Amino acid sequence: MSRESRNNRTSQATDVGSQGLADRTGSAPDPRRWLALTLLVASFFMVIVDSQIVMLALPAIETELGFAAGGIQWVMSAYLLSFGGLLMFGGRTADLLGGRRMFLFGTALFGVASVLCGLAWTDEVLITARVIQGVAAAVMTPTAMAVLMHTFAEGPERNKALGIWTGIGAFGATAALLIGGPITDGLGWEWIFYINVPVVAAVLIFGPRLLKETPVRAGRRRFDPAGAITITAAIALLVYAVSEAPIVGWGSGQTVWMLIAAAVLLVVFTVIESKSQAPLIPLRIFRSPTVVGGNILMIIVAMAVYGGALITSLYAQQVLGYSAVKFGLSTAIYALMSIIGANVSARLVAKVGYKPIAIVGMTLLSVGLLLLTQIDPNGGYWSDLFFGLVIFGSGIGSTNVAASIASLTGAKPEESGLVSGINNAVFQIGAALGIAIASSVAFAYTTGTDAAGLNDGFQAGFLATAIFAMVGLVTALLLLLSRKPAQPPVAAGDGASAEAQKVHVPAGH
């Protein structure tokens, strides 16, 4: 046996022995891979819950910590801006330093920040801790997905794993609404942060045993600070601008100049990346129509899903008079259908390919949201919400699976963290856009403060989100029906083997 073969065997046995690697070497899959997935989705569930559950505790936090007028929004915004802005950089750390190492670091940081949030004695301390939480989440989420991609080779098992990942994410958003109110009322707002501690402890205890390290980029490790700063600032400005636009106005100086500044920073970032010897995001990635099409579709999916969820919440609570707990229980149906849709789609994609799944999913989203435009000020759950939410939820699961598989297909092992970071970043941007546009439309078309006047605005909001979904359907038809298999060009000297660079094309592609 050659020295190179012995070194490869040792490396596989001690550090990276995952199914992704196992399939390429012909050895048996790691029998612990599904336990590893449990840890990964548990951490993702925690991140999603934490981004939503705080909404239900804001009144209690504002009263106890004495926030200035309008300042309480920063408990949400501080987290979302640091989370969304740093996702690409967080994903790149997986490629440069190792996905497992950075995932465990991010998880530990998230736990520390959660405890600090619960102990916060002033509003400044809480906002600072939320920024740290967002930074930790920006490291955890793409590195967890990078580990998932390395643990499950492209094909049916990875598709199934992504289906579970997507379904848990959808359920996490609803679970936050179900448990946030009772925890805040029964234990105090501090406990919406303390509940993260057992999950963090479990991941840190079992993670080193179950999770395998991802491949790291060969050669000198460079972090491209100029690229990281410009793309982070651009995304943060974009997310903040569209989040504030419904309040200050889309034509206000603040919104316009922030959008211009974000666009300028994106141009500067592109110039930097084109000249950098070790770019944060190699621009050749965007030569892949699959990556580009999948991420464009992901933005539109997030716009439709988050915009629709926001208008559903407003209609149920302001027109139908639901409490937060009743709303969470009554709308759990779309989270359940999302889980079912994600898992069914993950199984079907191996047979028909992700493109038909994307088209069917966007059709379901469109139909579900169009049904919801028929809401009535004197309506009820069964007549106005149930059937639309069932179809809407099915579309959420299907489109997320299809868009995720499309945007991640063909990624080289040493760039799995980066493509995961891009995938998560565009989802956050889409969510911010969807919420901002849907709420602006609803406000613009509201004709009064009574149920009928509010209902007019919410109908318009649902129509706007239905248009998002229909644009997504057209996008799926135009961008995801290419007959050429997408394979990102491989730069000379990347060091990836020919086998590792092959692109798996699902049947029906």
Short mmCIF file of C-alpha atoms in Angstrom, two decimals:
data_model
loop_
_atom_site.label_atom_id
_atom_site.label_comp_id
_atom_site.label_asym_id
_atom_site.label_seq_id
_atom_site.Cartn_x
_atom_site.Cartn_y
_atom_site.Cartn_z
CA MET A 1 0.00 0.00 0.00
CA SER A 2 1.37 3.43 -0.95
CA ARG A 3 2.05 6.16 1.59
CA GLU A 4 -0.72 8.26 0.02
CA SER A 5 -3.25 5.43 0.42
CA ARG A 6 -2.27 4.88 4.04
CA ASN A 7 -2.62 8.59 4.77
CA ASN A 8 -6.02 8.71 3.10
CA ARG A 9 -7.25 5.74 5.13
CA THR A 10 -6.01 7.26 8.37
CA SER A 11 -7.61 10.61 7.61
CA GLN A 12 -10.93 8.97 6.79
CA ALA A 13 -10.95 6.82 9.91
CA THR A 14 -10.01 9.54 12.33
CA ASP A 15 -11.58 12.69 11.04
CA VAL A 16 -13.98 12.68 8.15
CA GLY A 17 -15.62 9.29 7.84
CA SER A 18 -19.05 10.35 6.71
CA GLN A 19 -21.37 8.83 4.18
CA GLY A 20 -20.46 11.51 1.66
CA LEU A 21 -16.86 10.32 1.83
CA ALA A 22 -17.83 6.70 2.37
CA ASP A 23 -19.73 6.55 -0.90
CA ARG A 24 -16.73 7.83 -2.82
CA THR A 25 -14.36 5.30 -1.23
CA GLY A 26 -16.74 2.36 -1.52
CA SER A 27 -16.92 1.69 2.23
CA ALA A 28 -20.13 1.34 4.23
CA PRO A 29 -22.07 4.46 5.24
CA ASP A 30 -21.56 5.74 8.76
CA PRO A 31 -24.28 4.04 10.85
CA ARG A 32 -24.45 7.09 13.13
CA ARG A 33 -25.36 9.51 10.35
CA TRP A 34 -29.06 9.74 11.35
CA LEU A 35 -28.12 10.48 14.96
CA ALA A 36 -25.82 13.17 13.62
CA LEU A 37 -28.74 14.58 11.62
CA THR A 38 -30.80 14.68 14.82
CA LEU A 39 -28.23 16.98 16.43
CA LEU A 40 -28.02 19.17 13.35
CA VAL A 41 -31.77 19.66 12.99
CA ALA A 42 -32.11 20.22 16.75
CA SER A 43 -29.70 23.14 16.49
CA PHE A 44 -31.54 24.49 13.42
CA PHE A 45 -34.85 24.16 15.25
CA MET A 46 -33.40 26.17 18.14
CA VAL A 47 -32.22 28.96 15.83
CA ILE A 48 -35.60 29.19 14.08
CA VAL A 49 -37.53 29.16 17.36
CA ASP A 50 -35.28 31.86 18.78
CA SER A 51 -35.88 34.14 15.79
CA GLN A 52 -39.66 33.93 16.31
CA ILE A 53 -40.38 33.32 19.98
CA VAL A 54 -39.10 36.73 21.08
CA MET A 55 -42.06 38.40 19.34
CA LEU A 56 -44.43 37.10 22.00
CA ALA A 57 -42.27 38.36 24.86
CA LEU A 58 -41.61 41.89 23.56
CA PRO A 59 -44.29 43.62 25.70
CA ALA A 60 -42.95 42.04 28.91
CA ILE A 61 -39.34 42.83 27.97
CA GLU A 62 -40.21 46.44 27.12
CA THR A 63 -41.95 46.94 30.47
CA GLU A 64 -39.25 45.37 32.64
CA LEU A 65 -36.14 46.81 30.95
CA GLY A 66 -37.63 50.23 30.22
CA PHE A 67 -36.96 50.54 26.50
CA ALA A 68 -37.34 54.01 24.98
CA ALA A 69 -40.21 54.57 22.57
CA GLY A 70 -39.64 52.49 19.43
CA GLY A 71 -36.50 50.89 20.83
CA ILE A 72 -38.01 47.46 21.50
CA GLN A 73 -37.86 46.58 17.78
CA TRP A 74 -34.09 46.27 18.14
CA VAL A 75 -34.51 43.11 20.20
CA MET A 76 -35.63 41.53 16.91
CA SER A 77 -33.66 43.64 14.44
CA ALA A 78 -30.29 43.23 16.19
CA TYR A 79 -30.56 39.46 15.88
CA LEU A 80 -31.85 39.40 12.30
CA LEU A 81 -29.29 41.89 10.98
CA SER A 82 -26.24 40.16 12.44
CA PHE A 83 -27.65 36.75 11.48
CA GLY A 84 -28.50 37.65 7.89
CA GLY A 85 -25.47 39.84 7.30
CA LEU A 86 -22.86 37.29 8.38
CA LEU A 87 -24.29 34.08 6.87
CA MET A 88 -21.95 34.00 3.88
CA PHE A 89 -18.90 34.69 6.04
CA GLY A 90 -20.10 32.08 8.54
CA GLY A 91 -20.44 29.53 5.77
CA ARG A 92 -16.97 30.29 4.45
CA THR A 93 -15.44 29.55 7.85
CA ALA A 94 -16.58 25.95 7.41
CA ASP A 95 -14.53 25.66 4.21
CA LEU A 96 -11.45 27.25 5.74
CA LEU A 97 -11.49 25.91 9.31
CA GLY A 98 -13.76 22.86 9.18
CA GLY A 99 -17.55 22.60 9.40
CA ARG A 100 -17.76 20.58 12.61
CA ARG A 101 -15.26 22.77 14.44
CA MET A 102 -17.08 25.97 13.51
CA PHE A 103 -20.52 24.47 14.13
CA LEU A 104 -19.57 23.51 17.69
CA PHE A 105 -17.97 26.92 18.24
CA GLY A 106 -21.10 28.68 16.99
CA THR A 107 -23.31 26.50 19.18
CA ALA A 108 -21.24 27.26 22.28
CA LEU A 109 -21.35 30.99 21.50
CA PHE A 110 -25.12 30.78 20.98
CA GLY A 111 -25.50 29.18 24.40
CA VAL A 112 -23.41 31.85 26.13
CA ALA A 113 -25.36 34.61 24.38
CA SER A 114 -28.68 32.99 25.36
CA VAL A 115 -27.70 32.99 29.03
CA LEU A 116 -26.57 36.60 28.74
CA CYS A 117 -29.94 37.51 27.16
CA GLY A 118 -31.78 35.93 30.08
CA LEU A 119 -29.58 37.71 32.62
CA ALA A 120 -29.77 41.09 30.83
CA TRP A 121 -30.22 43.90 33.36
CA THR A 122 -30.50 46.77 30.86
CA ASP A 123 -31.82 47.21 27.34
CA GLU A 124 -28.27 47.81 26.03
CA VAL A 125 -27.08 44.49 27.45
CA LEU A 126 -29.98 42.62 25.89
CA ILE A 127 -29.45 44.16 22.44
CA THR A 128 -25.71 43.41 22.62
CA ALA A 129 -26.43 39.81 23.58
CA ARG A 130 -28.91 39.52 20.69
CA VAL A 131 -26.21 40.71 18.28
CA ILE A 132 -23.91 37.97 19.61
CA GLN A 133 -26.74 35.45 19.23
CA GLY A 134 -27.15 36.50 15.61
CA VAL A 135 -23.43 36.12 14.95
CA ALA A 136 -23.51 32.64 16.50
CA ALA A 137 -26.57 31.68 14.43
CA ALA A 138 -24.80 32.92 11.27
CA VAL A 139 -21.97 30.49 12.03
CA MET A 140 -24.17 27.60 13.17
CA THR A 141 -26.70 27.44 10.33
CA PRO A 142 -24.49 27.19 7.23
CA THR A 143 -21.88 25.05 8.98
CA ALA A 144 -24.60 22.64 10.14
CA MET A 145 -25.81 22.34 6.55
CA ALA A 146 -22.22 21.85 5.37
CA VAL A 147 -21.83 18.96 7.82
CA LEU A 148 -25.17 17.56 6.61
CA MET A 149 -24.02 17.73 2.98
CA HIS A 150 -20.78 15.96 3.86
CA THR A 151 -22.57 13.31 5.93
CA PHE A 152 -25.06 12.42 3.18
CA ALA A 153 -23.88 11.98 -0.41
CA GLU A 154 -25.84 13.60 -3.24
CA GLY A 155 -28.84 11.45 -4.02
CA PRO A 156 -31.85 9.98 -2.17
CA GLU A 157 -30.40 10.08 1.36
CA ARG A 158 -29.27 13.70 1.15
CA ASN A 159 -32.65 14.64 -0.34
CA LYS A 160 -34.39 12.89 2.55
CA ALA A 161 -32.12 14.65 5.06
CA LEU A 162 -32.85 18.04 3.45
CA GLY A 163 -36.57 17.23 3.60
CA ILE A 164 -36.31 16.62 7.34
CA TRP A 165 -34.24 19.80 7.74
CA THR A 166 -36.82 21.87 5.88
CA GLY A 167 -39.76 20.36 7.77
CA ILE A 168 -38.16 21.00 11.15
CA GLY A 169 -37.52 24.61 10.17
CA ALA A 170 -41.18 25.12 9.29
CA PHE A 171 -42.31 23.48 12.51
CA GLY A 172 -39.90 25.61 14.54
CA ALA A 173 -41.60 28.82 13.46
CA THR A 174 -45.00 27.50 14.58
CA ALA A 175 -43.62 25.94 17.76
CA ALA A 176 -42.33 29.38 18.76
CA LEU A 177 -45.88 30.74 18.58
CA LEU A 178 -47.24 27.79 20.57
CA ILE A 179 -44.78 27.89 23.48
CA GLY A 180 -43.75 31.56 23.58
CA GLY A 181 -46.91 32.84 25.27
CA PRO A 182 -47.14 30.16 28.00
CA ILE A 183 -43.42 30.41 28.80
CA THR A 184 -43.53 34.20 29.06
CA ASP A 185 -46.68 34.21 31.19
CA GLY A 186 -45.74 31.25 33.38
CA LEU A 187 -41.97 31.47 33.86
CA GLY A 188 -41.00 34.95 32.70
CA TRP A 189 -39.52 36.30 29.48
CA GLU A 190 -36.01 35.24 30.55
CA TRP A 191 -36.92 31.60 29.99
CA ILE A 192 -37.47 32.04 26.26
CA PHE A 193 -33.67 32.30 26.18
CA TYR A 194 -32.84 29.79 28.92
CA ILE A 195 -34.67 26.98 27.06
CA ASN A 196 -31.79 27.03 24.57
CA VAL A 197 -29.31 25.84 27.18
CA PRO A 198 -30.29 22.11 27.26
CA VAL A 199 -30.17 21.92 23.46
CA VAL A 200 -26.76 23.59 23.38
CA ALA A 201 -25.49 21.22 26.09
CA ALA A 202 -26.70 18.15 24.17
CA VAL A 203 -25.04 19.31 20.95
CA LEU A 204 -21.73 20.07 22.70
CA ILE A 205 -21.73 16.73 24.53
CA PHE A 206 -22.68 14.45 21.64
CA GLY A 207 -21.50 16.54 18.68
CA PRO A 208 -17.79 15.66 18.93
CA ARG A 209 -18.72 11.96 18.93
CA LEU A 210 -21.33 11.94 16.16
CA LEU A 211 -20.37 14.71 13.75
CA LYS A 212 -17.55 14.30 11.26
CA GLU A 213 -15.30 17.08 10.08
CA THR A 214 -15.85 18.50 6.61
CA PRO A 215 -13.05 18.93 4.06
CA VAL A 216 -11.13 22.18 4.36
CA ARG A 217 -9.77 24.21 1.51
CA ALA A 218 -6.21 23.23 0.63
CA GLY A 219 -3.36 25.70 0.76
CA ARG A 220 -3.06 28.94 2.64
CA ARG A 221 -6.24 29.91 4.50
CA ARG A 222 -7.28 33.44 3.65
CA PHE A 223 -10.49 35.02 4.87
CA ASP A 224 -10.80 37.89 2.36
CA PRO A 225 -11.65 40.56 4.98
CA ALA A 226 -12.46 43.22 2.37
CA GLY A 227 -14.98 40.92 0.69
CA ALA A 228 -16.45 39.87 4.03
CA ILE A 229 -16.90 43.46 5.20
CA THR A 230 -18.51 44.70 1.98
CA ILE A 231 -20.96 41.81 1.53
CA THR A 232 -21.91 41.85 5.22
CA ALA A 233 -22.53 45.60 5.14
CA ALA A 234 -24.49 45.30 1.88
CA ILE A 235 -26.79 42.58 3.18
CA ALA A 236 -27.28 44.32 6.54
CA LEU A 237 -28.21 47.60 4.81
CA LEU A 238 -30.57 45.82 2.42
CA VAL A 239 -32.34 43.88 5.19
CA TYR A 240 -32.61 46.97 7.40
CA ALA A 241 -33.85 49.18 4.56
CA VAL A 242 -36.67 46.86 3.54
CA SER A 243 -37.55 46.06 7.16
CA GLU A 244 -37.96 49.75 8.00
CA ALA A 245 -39.60 50.74 4.69
CA PRO A 246 -43.18 50.01 5.82
CA ILE A 247 -42.63 52.41 8.77
CA VAL A 248 -40.65 55.25 7.19
CA GLY A 249 -41.96 54.82 3.63
CA TRP A 250 -40.52 53.23 0.50
CA GLY A 251 -39.85 56.65 -1.01
CA SER A 252 -38.26 58.14 2.10
CA GLY A 253 -34.69 59.38 2.06
CA GLN A 254 -33.65 56.70 4.54
CA THR A 255 -34.95 53.84 2.41
CA VAL A 256 -33.67 55.21 -0.90
CA TRP A 257 -30.16 56.00 0.31
CA MET A 258 -29.81 52.70 2.13
CA LEU A 259 -30.83 50.78 -0.98
CA ILE A 260 -28.39 52.81 -3.09
CA ALA A 261 -25.62 52.22 -0.56
CA ALA A 262 -26.36 48.47 -0.55
CA ALA A 263 -26.21 48.39 -4.36
CA VAL A 264 -22.90 50.29 -4.39
CA LEU A 265 -21.42 47.92 -1.83
CA LEU A 266 -22.51 44.93 -3.92
CA VAL A 267 -20.71 46.40 -6.93
CA VAL A 268 -17.60 47.03 -4.82
CA PHE A 269 -17.83 43.47 -3.49
CA THR A 270 -17.99 42.08 -7.03
CA VAL A 271 -14.89 44.06 -8.04
CA ILE A 272 -13.02 42.87 -4.93
CA GLU A 273 -13.94 39.24 -5.53
CA SER A 274 -12.93 39.39 -9.20
CA LYS A 275 -9.42 40.55 -8.22
CA SER A 276 -8.89 38.56 -5.00
CA GLN A 277 -6.55 35.57 -5.00
CA ALA A 278 -8.66 33.94 -2.27
CA PRO A 279 -12.17 35.37 -2.69
CA LEU A 280 -14.87 34.94 -0.08
CA ILE A 281 -17.23 33.96 -2.91
CA PRO A 282 -15.56 32.77 -6.12
CA LEU A 283 -17.65 34.37 -8.86
CA ARG A 284 -17.43 31.19 -10.97
CA ILE A 285 -20.03 29.69 -8.63
CA PHE A 286 -22.62 31.90 -10.29
CA ARG A 287 -21.87 30.42 -13.71
CA SER A 288 -23.93 27.43 -12.63
CA PRO A 289 -27.56 27.90 -13.76
CA THR A 290 -28.62 25.43 -11.08
CA VAL A 291 -27.05 27.47 -8.26
CA VAL A 292 -28.37 30.76 -9.65
CA GLY A 293 -31.85 29.40 -10.41
CA GLY A 294 -32.14 27.65 -7.06
CA ASN A 295 -31.16 30.76 -5.09
CA ILE A 296 -33.44 33.07 -7.07
CA LEU A 297 -36.27 30.63 -6.42
CA MET A 298 -35.32 30.53 -2.72
CA ILE A 299 -35.66 34.32 -2.45
CA ILE A 300 -39.13 34.22 -4.02
CA VAL A 301 -40.21 31.27 -1.85
CA ALA A 302 -39.16 33.16 1.29
CA MET A 303 -41.04 36.25 0.12
CA ALA A 304 -44.25 34.29 -0.41
CA VAL A 305 -43.94 32.20 2.76
CA TYR A 306 -43.04 34.96 5.22
CA GLY A 307 -45.35 37.48 3.64
CA GLY A 308 -48.23 34.99 3.73
CA ALA A 309 -47.48 33.97 7.31
CA LEU A 310 -47.43 37.61 8.44
CA ILE A 311 -50.81 38.45 6.84
CA THR A 312 -52.30 35.22 8.24
CA SER A 313 -51.19 36.24 11.74
CA LEU A 314 -52.61 39.75 11.38
CA TYR A 315 -55.95 38.55 10.00
CA ALA A 316 -56.38 35.85 12.64
CA GLN A 317 -55.55 38.12 15.57
CA GLN A 318 -56.95 41.48 14.46
CA VAL A 319 -60.05 40.42 12.50
CA LEU A 320 -60.95 37.02 13.97
CA GLY A 321 -59.78 38.06 17.45
CA TYR A 322 -57.53 35.06 18.13
CA SER A 323 -55.11 35.09 21.05
CA ALA A 324 -51.46 34.29 20.32
CA VAL A 325 -51.89 30.77 21.71
CA LYS A 326 -55.09 30.11 19.73
CA PHE A 327 -53.42 31.45 16.61
CA GLY A 328 -50.46 29.12 17.07
CA LEU A 329 -52.72 26.11 17.56
CA SER A 330 -55.03 26.92 14.66
CA THR A 331 -52.24 27.57 12.16
CA ALA A 332 -50.16 24.54 13.16
CA ILE A 333 -51.86 22.81 10.23
CA TYR A 334 -49.68 24.57 7.69
CA ALA A 335 -46.53 23.65 9.62
CA LEU A 336 -47.70 20.02 9.67
CA MET A 337 -48.44 20.10 5.94
CA SER A 338 -45.03 21.67 5.34
CA ILE A 339 -43.35 18.75 7.11
CA ILE A 340 -45.39 16.25 5.12
CA GLY A 341 -44.78 18.11 1.86
CA ALA A 342 -41.03 18.30 2.51
CA ASN A 343 -40.68 14.61 3.26
CA VAL A 344 -42.87 13.46 0.36
CA SER A 345 -40.97 15.77 -2.00
CA ALA A 346 -37.60 14.52 -0.73
CA ARG A 347 -38.65 10.98 -1.67
CA LEU A 348 -40.12 11.91 -5.03
CA VAL A 349 -37.20 14.03 -6.13
CA ALA A 350 -35.05 10.91 -6.56
CA LYS A 351 -37.58 9.64 -9.11
CA VAL A 352 -38.68 12.72 -11.00
CA GLY A 353 -35.98 15.32 -10.24
CA TYR A 354 -36.26 18.57 -8.33
CA LYS A 355 -37.61 20.60 -11.25
CA PRO A 356 -41.11 19.08 -11.36
CA ILE A 357 -41.22 19.32 -7.55
CA ALA A 358 -40.37 23.05 -7.77
CA ILE A 359 -43.15 23.63 -10.30
CA VAL A 360 -45.74 21.68 -8.29
CA GLY A 361 -44.66 23.40 -5.07
CA MET A 362 -44.93 26.91 -6.52
CA THR A 363 -48.34 26.01 -7.95
CA LEU A 364 -49.49 24.90 -4.49
CA LEU A 365 -48.20 28.11 -2.92
CA SER A 366 -50.01 30.17 -5.55
CA VAL A 367 -53.32 28.32 -5.15
CA GLY A 368 -53.16 28.38 -1.35
CA LEU A 369 -52.50 32.12 -1.21
CA LEU A 370 -55.19 32.86 -3.80
CA LEU A 371 -57.68 30.96 -1.63
CA LEU A 372 -56.64 33.10 1.32
CA THR A 373 -57.49 36.27 -0.62
CA GLN A 374 -61.14 35.28 -0.10
CA ILE A 375 -61.03 36.03 3.65
CA ASP A 376 -64.10 37.73 5.10
CA PRO A 377 -64.43 40.15 8.04
CA ASN A 378 -67.18 37.90 9.43
CA GLY A 379 -65.38 34.70 8.52
CA GLY A 380 -64.01 31.84 10.58
CA TYR A 381 -61.22 29.31 10.71
CA TRP A 382 -62.82 26.53 8.66
CA SER A 383 -64.40 28.77 6.05
CA ASP A 384 -61.56 31.24 5.52
CA LEU A 385 -58.24 29.79 6.66
CA PHE A 386 -58.13 26.01 6.87
CA PHE A 387 -58.13 24.89 3.24
CA GLY A 388 -55.89 27.72 2.08
CA LEU A 389 -53.38 26.93 4.84
CA VAL A 390 -53.38 23.21 3.99
CA ILE A 391 -52.43 23.92 0.37
CA PHE A 392 -50.09 26.77 1.35
CA GLY A 393 -48.26 24.52 3.82
CA SER A 394 -47.85 21.72 1.28
CA GLY A 395 -46.25 24.21 -1.09
CA ILE A 396 -43.85 25.47 1.58
CA GLY A 397 -42.35 22.04 2.11
CA SER A 398 -42.09 21.19 -1.59
CA THR A 399 -40.58 24.47 -2.74
CA ASN A 400 -38.02 24.63 0.06
CA VAL A 401 -36.77 21.13 -0.71
CA ALA A 402 -36.60 21.79 -4.46
CA ALA A 403 -34.89 25.17 -4.11
CA SER A 404 -32.40 23.84 -1.54
CA ILE A 405 -31.44 20.83 -3.65
CA ALA A 406 -31.10 23.00 -6.77
CA SER A 407 -28.92 25.61 -5.09
CA LEU A 408 -26.68 22.99 -3.41
CA THR A 409 -26.37 20.49 -6.27
CA GLY A 410 -22.86 20.16 -7.64
CA ALA A 411 -21.14 21.99 -4.78
CA LYS A 412 -17.57 20.89 -4.30
CA PRO A 413 -16.85 19.46 -0.82
CA GLU A 414 -14.48 22.28 0.06
CA GLU A 415 -17.13 24.89 -0.84
CA SER A 416 -20.14 23.28 0.86
CA GLY A 417 -20.11 25.83 3.67
CA LEU A 418 -20.06 28.75 1.24
CA VAL A 419 -22.99 27.54 -0.88
CA SER A 420 -24.92 26.79 2.32
CA GLY A 421 -24.24 30.32 3.53
CA ILE A 422 -25.44 31.79 0.24
CA ASN A 423 -28.57 29.63 0.37
CA ASN A 424 -29.41 30.78 3.90
CA ALA A 425 -28.53 34.42 3.20
CA VAL A 426 -30.84 34.71 0.19
CA PHE A 427 -33.63 33.13 2.25
CA GLN A 428 -33.20 35.81 4.93
CA ILE A 429 -33.22 38.54 2.28
CA GLY A 430 -36.37 37.08 0.74
CA ALA A 431 -38.06 36.87 4.14
CA ALA A 432 -37.31 40.53 4.87
CA LEU A 433 -38.57 41.58 1.43
CA GLY A 434 -41.74 39.50 1.75
CA ILE A 435 -42.65 40.87 5.16
CA ALA A 436 -41.89 44.46 4.16
CA ILE A 437 -43.80 44.41 0.87
CA ALA A 438 -46.79 42.44 2.19
CA SER A 439 -47.19 44.71 5.22
CA SER A 440 -46.82 47.84 3.05
CA VAL A 441 -49.50 46.63 0.64
CA ALA A 442 -51.82 45.67 3.49
CA PHE A 443 -51.39 49.09 5.12
CA ALA A 444 -51.92 50.92 1.82
CA TYR A 445 -55.21 49.15 1.11
CA THR A 446 -56.63 49.27 4.64
CA THR A 447 -59.82 51.32 4.51
CA GLY A 448 -60.61 51.63 8.21
CA THR A 449 -59.84 50.45 11.73
CA ASP A 450 -62.85 48.13 11.99
CA ALA A 451 -62.83 44.48 10.90
CA ALA A 452 -64.08 45.28 7.40
CA GLY A 453 -61.47 47.99 6.83
CA LEU A 454 -58.65 45.80 8.10
CA ASN A 455 -59.92 42.88 6.02
CA ASP A 456 -59.57 44.95 2.83
CA GLY A 457 -55.90 45.50 3.57
CA PHE A 458 -55.25 41.86 4.43
CA GLN A 459 -56.92 40.68 1.23
CA ALA A 460 -54.54 42.92 -0.72
CA GLY A 461 -51.62 41.57 1.31
CA PHE A 462 -52.55 37.98 0.45
CA LEU A 463 -52.87 38.94 -3.21
CA ALA A 464 -49.37 40.43 -3.14
CA THR A 465 -47.94 37.20 -1.71
CA ALA A 466 -49.87 35.17 -4.30
CA ILE A 467 -48.21 37.27 -6.99
CA PHE A 468 -44.83 36.44 -5.41
CA ALA A 469 -45.69 32.75 -5.70
CA MET A 470 -46.82 33.08 -9.31
CA VAL A 471 -43.57 34.87 -10.16
CA GLY A 472 -41.83 31.92 -8.50
CA LEU A 473 -43.77 29.51 -10.70
CA VAL A 474 -42.63 31.38 -13.83
CA THR A 475 -39.09 31.39 -12.45
CA ALA A 476 -39.22 27.64 -11.93
CA LEU A 477 -40.36 27.17 -15.51
CA LEU A 478 -37.75 29.51 -16.99
CA LEU A 479 -34.69 28.89 -14.82
CA LEU A 480 -35.11 25.29 -13.70
CA LEU A 481 -36.09 23.70 -17.02
CA SER A 482 -32.63 23.93 -18.54
CA ARG A 483 -31.73 20.66 -20.24
CA LYS A 484 -28.02 21.05 -19.63
CA PRO A 485 -26.68 19.57 -16.38
CA ALA A 486 -25.20 22.27 -14.22
CA GLN A 487 -21.61 21.83 -13.11
CA PRO A 488 -19.69 24.71 -11.58
CA PRO A 489 -16.41 25.29 -13.42
CA VAL A 490 -13.41 24.01 -11.52
CA ALA A 491 -10.54 26.41 -11.12
CA ALA A 492 -7.10 25.03 -11.80
CA GLY A 493 -5.29 24.00 -8.71
CA ASP A 494 -8.40 23.54 -6.57
CA GLY A 495 -7.12 20.12 -5.67
CA ALA A 496 -10.47 18.36 -5.82
CA SER A 497 -10.42 14.93 -7.36
CA ALA A 498 -12.30 14.30 -10.60
CA GLU A 499 -14.70 12.01 -8.76
CA ALA A 500 -15.46 14.62 -6.10
CA GLN A 501 -16.22 17.18 -8.81
CA LYS A 502 -18.90 15.10 -10.53
CA VAL A 503 -22.40 16.48 -10.34
CA HIS A 504 -25.23 14.18 -9.36
CA VAL A 505 -28.19 14.83 -11.64
CA PRO A 506 -31.44 13.38 -10.27
CA ALA A 507 -33.63 11.38 -12.59
CA GLY A 508 -35.85 13.65 -14.61
CA HIS A 509 -33.25 16.42 -14.75
#
